[in-house]
Coordinates of C-alpha atoms (C1' of nucleotides) in Angstrom, one line a residue:
Chain W
M1 CA 85.0 -27.1 57.3
G2 CA 85.0 -25.4 54.1
R3 CA 85.9 -28.7 52.2
H4 CA 83.0 -30.8 53.6
T5 CA 84.1 -34.7 54.5
C6 CA 83.3 -36.3 51.3
C7 CA 85.8 -34.0 49.4
Y8 CA 88.7 -36.0 52.0
K9 CA 88.1 -39.5 51.0
Q10 CA 88.9 -39.8 47.5
K11 CA 91.3 -37.7 45.8
L12 CA 89.1 -35.2 44.3
R13 CA 89.3 -33.1 41.1
K14 CA 90.1 -29.0 41.1
G15 CA 90.2 -26.2 38.8
L16 CA 88.6 -25.6 36.2
W17 CA 85.8 -27.5 34.7
S18 CA 86.5 -30.1 31.6
P19 CA 83.5 -29.8 29.0
E20 CA 82.8 -34.3 29.5
E21 CA 82.7 -33.1 33.4
D22 CA 80.2 -30.6 32.6
E23 CA 78.3 -33.0 30.5
K24 CA 78.1 -35.3 32.0
L25 CA 76.7 -33.2 35.5
I26 CA 74.6 -32.1 32.9
K27 CA 73.1 -36.1 31.2
H28 CA 72.7 -36.9 35.3
I29 CA 70.6 -33.4 36.9
T30 CA 68.2 -33.7 33.4
K31 CA 67.6 -36.8 34.5
Y32 CA 68.1 -37.5 37.4
G33 CA 68.0 -33.6 39.0
H34 CA 70.3 -32.6 41.7
G35 CA 68.5 -34.8 44.3
C36 CA 71.4 -34.6 47.6
W37 CA 74.7 -32.9 46.0
S38 CA 76.7 -35.6 47.8
S39 CA 75.3 -37.7 46.3
V40 CA 75.6 -36.5 42.3
P41 CA 79.2 -36.6 41.9
K42 CA 79.1 -40.9 42.9
Q43 CA 76.6 -41.7 41.0
A44 CA 77.1 -38.7 37.9
G45 CA 81.0 -40.8 37.9
L46 CA 82.6 -37.3 38.7
Q47 CA 85.7 -36.8 40.7
R48 CA 84.2 -34.1 41.9
C49 CA 82.4 -33.0 45.1
G50 CA 79.4 -32.4 46.0
K51 CA 79.3 -29.0 46.4
S52 CA 81.7 -28.0 43.2
C53 CA 79.2 -30.1 41.1
R54 CA 77.0 -28.2 42.9
L55 CA 78.5 -24.3 42.0
R56 CA 79.2 -25.5 39.3
W57 CA 75.5 -26.1 37.6
I58 CA 74.1 -22.6 39.5
N59 CA 76.6 -21.3 38.0
Y60 CA 76.9 -22.1 34.8
L61 CA 74.9 -24.9 33.8
R62 CA 71.6 -24.0 34.9
P63 CA 69.6 -23.7 31.5
D64 CA 68.2 -21.0 32.9
L65 CA 70.8 -18.9 32.9
K66 CA 72.0 -15.3 31.1
R67 CA 74.4 -15.0 29.7
G68 CA 76.9 -12.2 28.9
S69 CA 77.1 -8.7 29.4
F70 CA 75.1 -7.0 32.3
S71 CA 72.9 -4.8 30.7
E72 CA 72.3 -1.1 31.7
Q73 CA 68.7 -1.7 33.4
E74 CA 70.4 -4.8 35.4
E75 CA 73.9 -2.8 36.3
N76 CA 71.3 0.2 38.1
L77 CA 69.1 -2.5 39.7
I78 CA 72.0 -4.0 41.3
I79 CA 73.5 -1.0 42.3
E80 CA 70.1 0.4 44.0
L81 CA 69.4 -3.0 45.2
H82 CA 72.9 -3.2 46.7
A83 CA 71.9 0.3 49.0
V84 CA 69.1 -1.9 50.3
L85 CA 70.1 -5.3 50.7
G86 CA 73.7 -4.9 50.7
N87 CA 76.1 -8.0 49.6
R88 CA 73.4 -9.8 49.7
W89 CA 74.1 -11.5 46.6
S90 CA 72.0 -14.5 46.5
Q91 CA 69.1 -12.2 47.3
I92 CA 70.0 -9.2 44.6
A93 CA 70.1 -12.3 42.8
A94 CA 66.8 -13.4 43.0
R95 CA 65.2 -10.3 41.4
L96 CA 68.0 -10.8 39.0
P97 CA 66.5 -13.8 36.3
G98 CA 69.4 -15.7 35.4
R99 CA 71.7 -13.9 37.1
T100 CA 73.6 -15.7 39.8
D101 CA 74.8 -14.5 43.1
N102 CA 78.4 -15.1 41.5
E103 CA 77.7 -13.6 38.7
I104 CA 76.6 -10.6 40.4
K105 CA 79.3 -10.6 42.9
N106 CA 82.6 -9.9 40.5
F107 CA 80.2 -7.6 38.5
W108 CA 80.3 -5.2 41.2
N109 CA 83.7 -6.2 42.4
S110 CA 85.0 -5.8 38.5
C111 CA 83.2 -3.2 37.3
I112 CA 80.5 -1.5 39.6
K113 CA 82.9 -0.8 42.5
K114 CA 84.7 1.7 40.3
M115 CA 82.4 3.4 38.4
L116 CA 80.2 4.5 41.3
K117 CA 83.8 5.7 42.7
Q118 CA 84.4 7.6 39.7
R119 CA 81.1 9.1 40.3
G120 CA 82.4 10.1 43.6
I121 CA 79.7 7.5 45.4
D122 CA 81.7 5.3 48.3
P123 CA 80.6 1.9 46.5
N124 CA 79.4 0.5 50.5
T125 CA 77.8 3.5 51.9
H126 CA 76.3 4.7 48.9
K127 CA 77.1 8.2 50.3
P128 CA 78.9 10.9 48.7
L129 CA 82.3 9.7 49.1
A130 CA 83.3 13.1 51.2
E131 CA 80.4 12.4 53.5
A132 CA 81.4 8.9 53.5
K133 CA 84.5 10.2 55.0
V134 CA 82.8 12.2 57.6
G135 CA 81.2 9.2 58.9
E136 CA 83.9 7.1 59.2
D137 CA 86.0 9.4 61.1
K138 CA 83.3 9.6 63.6
A139 CA 82.8 6.0 63.5
S140 CA 86.8 4.8 63.2
G141 CA 85.5 1.8 65.1
T142 CA 84.0 0.9 61.7
S143 CA 86.0 -1.5 59.9
E144 CA 87.1 -1.4 56.1
G145 CA 85.4 -3.4 53.4
T146 CA 82.6 -5.0 54.7
S147 CA 79.2 -4.0 54.0
G148 CA 77.9 -0.7 54.0
S149 CA 74.7 -1.4 54.7
V150 CA 71.9 -0.7 56.8
D151 CA 71.5 -3.2 59.6
L152 CA 68.3 -4.4 57.4
K153 CA 66.5 -6.1 61.5
V154 CA 65.1 -3.5 62.7
P155 CA 62.2 -3.5 64.4
A156 CA 59.4 -1.2 63.1
A157 CA 59.7 0.7 66.4
E158 CA 63.0 1.4 65.9
L159 CA 61.7 1.9 62.4
E160 CA 59.1 4.7 63.5
S161 CA 61.5 5.8 66.8
S162 CA 64.0 7.0 63.6
N163 CA 61.5 8.7 61.9
D164 CA 61.5 12.3 63.5
A165 CA 65.5 12.4 62.8
A166 CA 67.5 13.4 59.9
R167 CA 64.6 13.9 57.2
G168 CA 65.8 15.2 54.2
P169 CA 68.6 14.6 51.6
A170 CA 70.9 16.8 53.7
S171 CA 70.8 15.0 56.5
S172 CA 74.3 13.8 57.5
S173 CA 73.3 11.0 59.4
M174 CA 71.5 9.3 57.0
P175 CA 72.8 7.3 54.1
V176 CA 71.9 8.9 50.3
F177 CA 71.6 7.3 46.9
D178 CA 71.3 9.9 44.0
T179 CA 69.0 8.4 42.3
C180 CA 68.8 11.1 39.7
A181 CA 72.7 9.5 38.7
V182 CA 70.1 7.1 37.3
E183 CA 67.7 8.5 36.9
R184 CA 69.5 10.5 34.3
K185 CA 71.3 8.4 32.9
A186 CA 68.2 5.8 32.8
S187 CA 66.2 5.3 29.8
P188 CA 63.1 4.2 29.8
M189 CA 63.4 1.3 29.6
T190 CA 64.8 1.3 32.6
K191 CA 62.0 2.5 33.8
C192 CA 60.1 -0.4 32.9
F193 CA 63.1 -2.6 34.0
F194 CA 61.8 -1.8 38.1
L195 CA 58.7 -2.2 37.7
D196 CA 59.4 -5.3 36.0
Q197 CA 60.9 -6.6 38.9
F198 CA 58.2 -5.2 40.8
I199 CA 55.5 -7.0 39.7
T200 CA 58.3 -9.8 39.0
S201 CA 59.0 -9.5 43.2
Q202 CA 57.2 -13.0 45.4
S203 CA 55.4 -10.6 47.5
S204 CA 54.3 -7.3 47.7
S205 CA 56.3 -6.7 51.6
D206 CA 58.7 -6.4 49.9
P207 CA 60.8 -3.7 50.7
V208 CA 62.5 -3.7 47.8
S209 CA 59.5 -4.3 45.8
V210 CA 58.1 -0.6 47.1
F211 CA 61.2 0.3 46.5
S212 CA 61.4 -0.6 42.7
L213 CA 57.6 1.1 42.3
A214 CA 58.9 4.0 44.6
H215 CA 60.9 4.5 41.8
L216 CA 58.2 5.0 39.0
S217 CA 57.2 7.7 40.9
F218 CA 60.2 9.1 38.4
A219 CA 59.2 6.8 35.7
T220 CA 58.0 8.8 32.3
D221 CA 55.4 7.5 30.9
C222 CA 55.9 4.5 28.3
S223 CA 53.9 5.3 25.6
S224 CA 55.0 9.0 25.7
S225 CA 58.3 8.0 25.1
E226 CA 59.9 8.0 21.1
T227 CA 61.3 4.9 22.2
A228 CA 57.6 4.1 22.6
L229 CA 57.1 0.3 21.1
P230 CA 54.8 -0.7 19.1
G231 CA 51.9 -2.2 20.3
L232 CA 52.0 -0.3 23.4
S233 CA 51.3 3.7 22.5
A234 CA 48.2 2.3 22.7
C235 CA 48.4 2.2 26.2
P236 CA 47.1 4.6 28.9
N237 CA 50.5 3.7 30.1
P238 CA 52.3 0.5 29.3
L239 CA 54.1 1.3 32.7
W240 CA 52.0 -0.9 34.0
L241 CA 51.9 -3.7 31.4
S242 CA 55.2 -4.9 30.3
H243 CA 56.3 -7.6 33.1
N244 CA 59.9 -8.0 31.0
S245 CA 60.5 -5.0 29.6
R246 CA 63.9 -6.9 28.3
L247 CA 61.1 -9.4 26.0
L248 CA 59.4 -6.2 24.7
E249 CA 62.3 -5.1 23.9
M250 CA 63.4 -7.9 21.7
N251 CA 60.5 -9.0 20.8
R252 CA 58.3 -7.3 18.6
D253 CA 55.3 -9.7 18.2
F254 CA 54.9 -9.0 21.1
H255 CA 50.9 -8.5 22.6
C256 CA 48.3 -7.8 24.4
S257 CA 44.4 -9.8 23.5
T258 CA 43.3 -6.8 25.9
I259 CA 44.2 -3.4 27.9
S260 CA 43.0 -2.4 30.5
T261 CA 45.6 -0.6 33.4
C262 CA 46.0 1.2 35.7
P263 CA 48.6 0.2 38.0
P264 CA 48.2 -2.1 41.0
S265 CA 47.8 -0.4 44.4
V266 CA 50.7 -2.3 46.3
P267 CA 49.0 -3.6 50.3
T268 CA 52.3 -2.8 51.7
P269 CA 52.8 -1.5 55.2
I270 CA 55.3 1.2 53.7
L271 CA 53.8 2.3 50.6
S272 CA 49.5 2.7 50.1
T273 CA 47.7 4.7 47.1
S274 CA 44.1 4.7 45.9
M275 CA 44.1 3.6 42.5
D276 CA 42.1 1.3 42.1
N277 CA 42.6 -2.4 40.4
S278 CA 42.6 -3.7 37.2
A279 CA 45.0 -4.5 35.0
Q280 CA 45.3 -7.5 32.1
I281 CA 49.2 -7.9 32.5
C282 CA 51.5 -9.2 29.6
A283 CA 53.9 -11.1 30.7
G284 CA 56.9 -12.2 28.6
I285 CA 58.3 -15.6 30.3
D286 CA 61.2 -18.3 29.7
G287 CA 62.3 -16.1 27.2
M288 CA 60.4 -18.0 24.2
Q289 CA 56.7 -17.8 25.4
Y290 CA 54.5 -15.3 26.7
S291 CA 52.1 -16.0 29.1
D292 CA 48.8 -13.9 29.8
A293 CA 48.0 -13.5 33.6
V294 CA 45.0 -11.8 33.9
Y295 CA 44.5 -10.1 37.2
S296 CA 40.8 -8.8 38.6
G297 CA 40.6 -6.8 41.8
N298 CA 38.4 -4.0 41.6
S299 CA 37.5 -2.9 38.2
R300 CA 36.5 0.5 38.5
Q301 CA 37.8 1.7 36.0
S302 CA 40.9 4.7 36.1
S303 CA 43.3 5.9 35.0
M304 CA 47.2 6.7 36.5
N305 CA 46.6 10.3 36.0
S306 CA 48.8 13.3 37.1
A307 CA 47.2 12.9 40.4
D308 CA 48.3 9.6 41.0
T309 CA 51.1 10.1 40.1
V310 CA 51.7 12.6 42.8
E311 CA 49.9 10.7 45.4
M312 CA 52.6 8.0 44.3
Q313 CA 55.5 10.5 45.0
N314 CA 54.3 11.6 48.2
S315 CA 53.7 8.2 49.6
S316 CA 56.6 6.8 48.8
S317 CA 59.1 7.1 51.8
F318 CA 62.3 5.8 49.5
F319 CA 62.9 9.0 47.6
H320 CA 62.6 12.6 48.8
N321 CA 64.1 15.1 45.5
G322 CA 65.7 12.2 44.1
I323 CA 67.9 11.0 46.9
F324 CA 67.1 8.2 48.4
L325 CA 66.2 7.0 51.2
W326 CA 66.5 4.1 54.2
P327 CA 63.6 3.3 55.5
E328 CA 64.8 4.5 59.2
S329 CA 64.6 7.5 57.8
T330 CA 60.6 7.7 56.2
P331 CA 59.1 10.7 56.4
D332 CA 55.9 9.3 55.6
K333 CA 53.0 9.4 57.7
D334 CA 51.1 6.5 56.9
A335 CA 54.0 4.3 56.6
Q336 CA 54.6 4.8 60.4
V337 CA 50.8 4.3 61.0
Q338 CA 51.3 1.2 59.0
L339 CA 54.2 -0.2 60.7
E340 CA 52.3 0.6 63.8
K341 CA 50.6 -2.5 62.7
E342 CA 52.6 -5.0 63.0
P343 CA 54.2 -6.5 65.6
E344 CA 57.2 -5.2 66.9
D345 CA 59.5 -7.9 66.9
L346 CA 58.8 -7.5 62.7
K347 CA 62.2 -8.3 61.1
W348 CA 63.3 -6.6 57.6
S349 CA 65.1 -10.2 57.4
Q350 CA 61.1 -10.4 56.6
Y351 CA 60.3 -8.3 54.1
L352 CA 63.3 -9.3 52.5
D353 CA 62.4 -12.7 52.4
G354 CA 58.9 -11.9 51.4
A355 CA 57.6 -14.6 54.2
F356 CA 56.0 -11.6 56.4
P357 CA 52.2 -12.3 55.8
M358 CA 50.2 -8.9 54.3
S359 CA 48.6 -7.8 57.3
A360 CA 45.0 -8.5 58.1
A361 CA 43.9 -5.3 57.9
T362 CA 45.0 -4.9 54.1
Q363 CA 44.0 -8.4 53.2
S364 CA 40.6 -7.4 54.4
Q365 CA 40.2 -4.5 51.7
S366 CA 42.2 -6.5 49.0
Q367 CA 39.5 -8.4 46.7
P368 CA 39.5 -11.7 45.8
L369 CA 43.0 -12.4 42.8
H370 CA 41.0 -13.6 39.8
C371 CA 44.8 -15.0 38.0
D372 CA 44.5 -17.1 34.8
V373 CA 47.5 -17.5 34.1
K374 CA 48.6 -19.4 30.2
T375 CA 51.6 -20.8 30.0
E376 CA 53.4 -22.6 28.0
S377 CA 57.1 -22.8 30.0
P378 CA 58.8 -25.8 29.0
S379 CA 57.5 -28.8 31.1
G380 CA 61.2 -29.5 31.8
F381 CA 64.2 -30.9 30.3
S382 CA 64.2 -34.4 30.1
D383 CA 67.2 -35.2 27.9
L384 CA 70.4 -33.4 26.6
V385 CA 69.3 -32.5 23.0
T386 CA 66.3 -30.4 24.6
W387 CA 69.0 -28.5 26.8
H388 CA 70.8 -27.7 24.4
Q389 CA 68.2 -26.7 21.6
I390 CA 66.8 -24.1 24.2
Q391 CA 70.8 -23.3 25.2
Q392 CA 70.7 -22.1 21.5
Q393 CA 67.9 -20.9 21.8
L394 CA 68.9 -18.4 24.3
Q395 CA 72.5 -17.8 22.5
S396 CA 71.1 -16.8 19.6
S397 CA 67.9 -14.5 20.9
D398 CA 69.7 -13.3 23.7
I399 CA 68.3 -13.4 26.2
Y400 CA 67.2 -15.3 29.0
G401 CA 65.0 -17.7 30.4
K402 CA 63.4 -18.4 33.7
D403 CA 61.9 -21.9 34.1
F404 CA 58.7 -20.2 35.3
Q405 CA 58.1 -16.6 37.3
M406 CA 55.9 -16.4 39.4
L407 CA 53.6 -13.4 39.2
S408 CA 52.4 -11.9 42.0
V409 CA 50.4 -8.9 42.2
G410 CA 48.0 -7.6 45.4
F411 CA 45.5 -5.0 44.4
E412 CA 44.2 -3.2 47.0
Q413 CA 40.7 -1.6 47.2
V414 CA 40.6 1.8 48.8
Chain Q
dA1 C1' 106.7 -8.2 19.6
dA2 C1' 107.8 -8.9 24.4
dT3 C1' 106.7 -8.0 28.7
dA4 C1' 103.9 -5.8 32.8
dA5 C1' 100.2 -3.7 34.5
dT6 C1' 95.3 -4.7 34.7
dA7 C1' 91.0 -6.9 34.5
dT8 C1' 87.9 -9.9 34.5
dC9 C1' 85.9 -14.5 36.8
dA10 C1' 85.3 -19.4 37.5
dA11 C1' 86.8 -22.0 41.0
dC12 C1' 87.5 -22.6 46.2
dC13 C1' 87.5 -21.5 50.8
dG14 C1' 85.6 -20.5 55.1
dC15 C1' 82.1 -20.1 57.6
dC16 C1' 77.0 -20.2 59.5
dC17 C1' 72.9 -22.4 59.5
dA18 C1' 69.3 -26.2 59.5
dC19 C1' 68.5 -30.8 60.1
dG20 C1' 68.1 -35.9 61.9
dC21 C1' 70.7 -38.6 64.7
Chain J
dG1 C1' 72.2 -30.4 73.9
dG2 C1' 76.3 -32.3 71.3
dC3 C1' 77.6 -34.1 67.4
dG4 C1' 77.7 -34.8 62.0
dT5 C1' 76.3 -33.9 57.7
dG6 C1' 74.6 -31.1 54.0
dG7 C1' 73.4 -26.7 51.5
dG8 C1' 73.9 -22.1 51.0
dC9 C1' 76.3 -18.0 51.0
dG10 C1' 79.9 -14.5 50.7
dG11 C1' 84.7 -13.1 50.5
dT12 C1' 88.4 -14.8 48.6
dT13 C1' 91.8 -16.7 44.8
dG14 C1' 94.3 -17.8 40.9
dA15 C1' 94.2 -18.6 35.7
dT16 C1' 93.5 -16.3 32.0
dA17 C1' 92.5 -12.6 28.7
dT18 C1' 93.0 -7.8 27.8
dT19 C1' 95.2 -4.0 27.7
dA20 C1' 99.5 -0.2 28.3
dT21 C1' 104.1 1.2 28.0

DNA sequence: AATAATATCAACCGCCCACGC
DNA sequence: GGCGTGGGCGGTTGATATTAT
């Protein structure tokens, strides 16, 4: 079944792709788009099956791919996302612009797994190895090699009922992820990167976004860091301004015409803050263009102060003393209350897909968004020359690109 | 220098799901 | 509802590159 019927109809090539084949495929897709993958090989004059073409395009030929080795930030993010999502490589890849699920999967299997084991962490469960061993002994029926991720399709009611149990890192039944280990290793840029993931997430209801934001409660202020970037030192908290830390890192001419800052609060069932909303987010997109996205919520000014930070820490249900808490063990009362408002049959997958709508209560509190996005995104890759030019730019700049990233930040007024 | 061991990663395989008939 | 088909995902394989002996 893995091979589709089209693959049997004619003798098709297998194995590595030749440059000629690549060129044919690129030419065809840049000109016509892929449309129906099964018809692509015929139209492009390739002796491959549609599936193979699709794979080649997605994993290798796509112009928005970021090539090269994974950065430390990406590595950390993959580990953290894996702790939440398990082996859902496509979902992890969706949060790593320019990376493919295959690439991440390979990187995980070849590098991260080994690294975690060396650190004494079970890569499947993200528990300390000793603890994971005990867990295995208890549940002797569990199969080896399966992902240790929790079942994310947990109804809210179950989430709530499990909240009373296993609070704190000492709990043996609670999967933990030692964020301190990552934190110790993480650079200030790493911390910005987590915000990056939060801001670029498609939905503010996304638990991974919340996860990333929660991570920020540990973050130090980038502006106070030795590695603070030129032009950002004036920012009360540049943490909230860097859409893409890698771009900031590599494009020193990055600028924000107006800087007013305070962290956007998050209309999510899990995280609630009382922070105010007025932010101008300077966003770098595509590695070559900048987009200024102006989000205006309630413009009552406030800055990211220590009280806010504390509040964030308190309202984060994902961390406790630097240990990653799984959602089912959230100690946060607010989160419980919020969750109760959601339908009982709410599935985690809906959160993960960003498909679950904002709660009515949250929506009513939200100010209308004024979103002014100026973008110079490429209009498309109309011919091969354009594509090669972009490839060259990408390669020379070592900056990943993406056709377009929607910035979706909801500001909640409290 | 030759060989073995190990790491990396592109590509394939097998399965699931959605959709149309 | 059953069937065929295509798209997509995660697991696995195998070729190649790199490192160790």
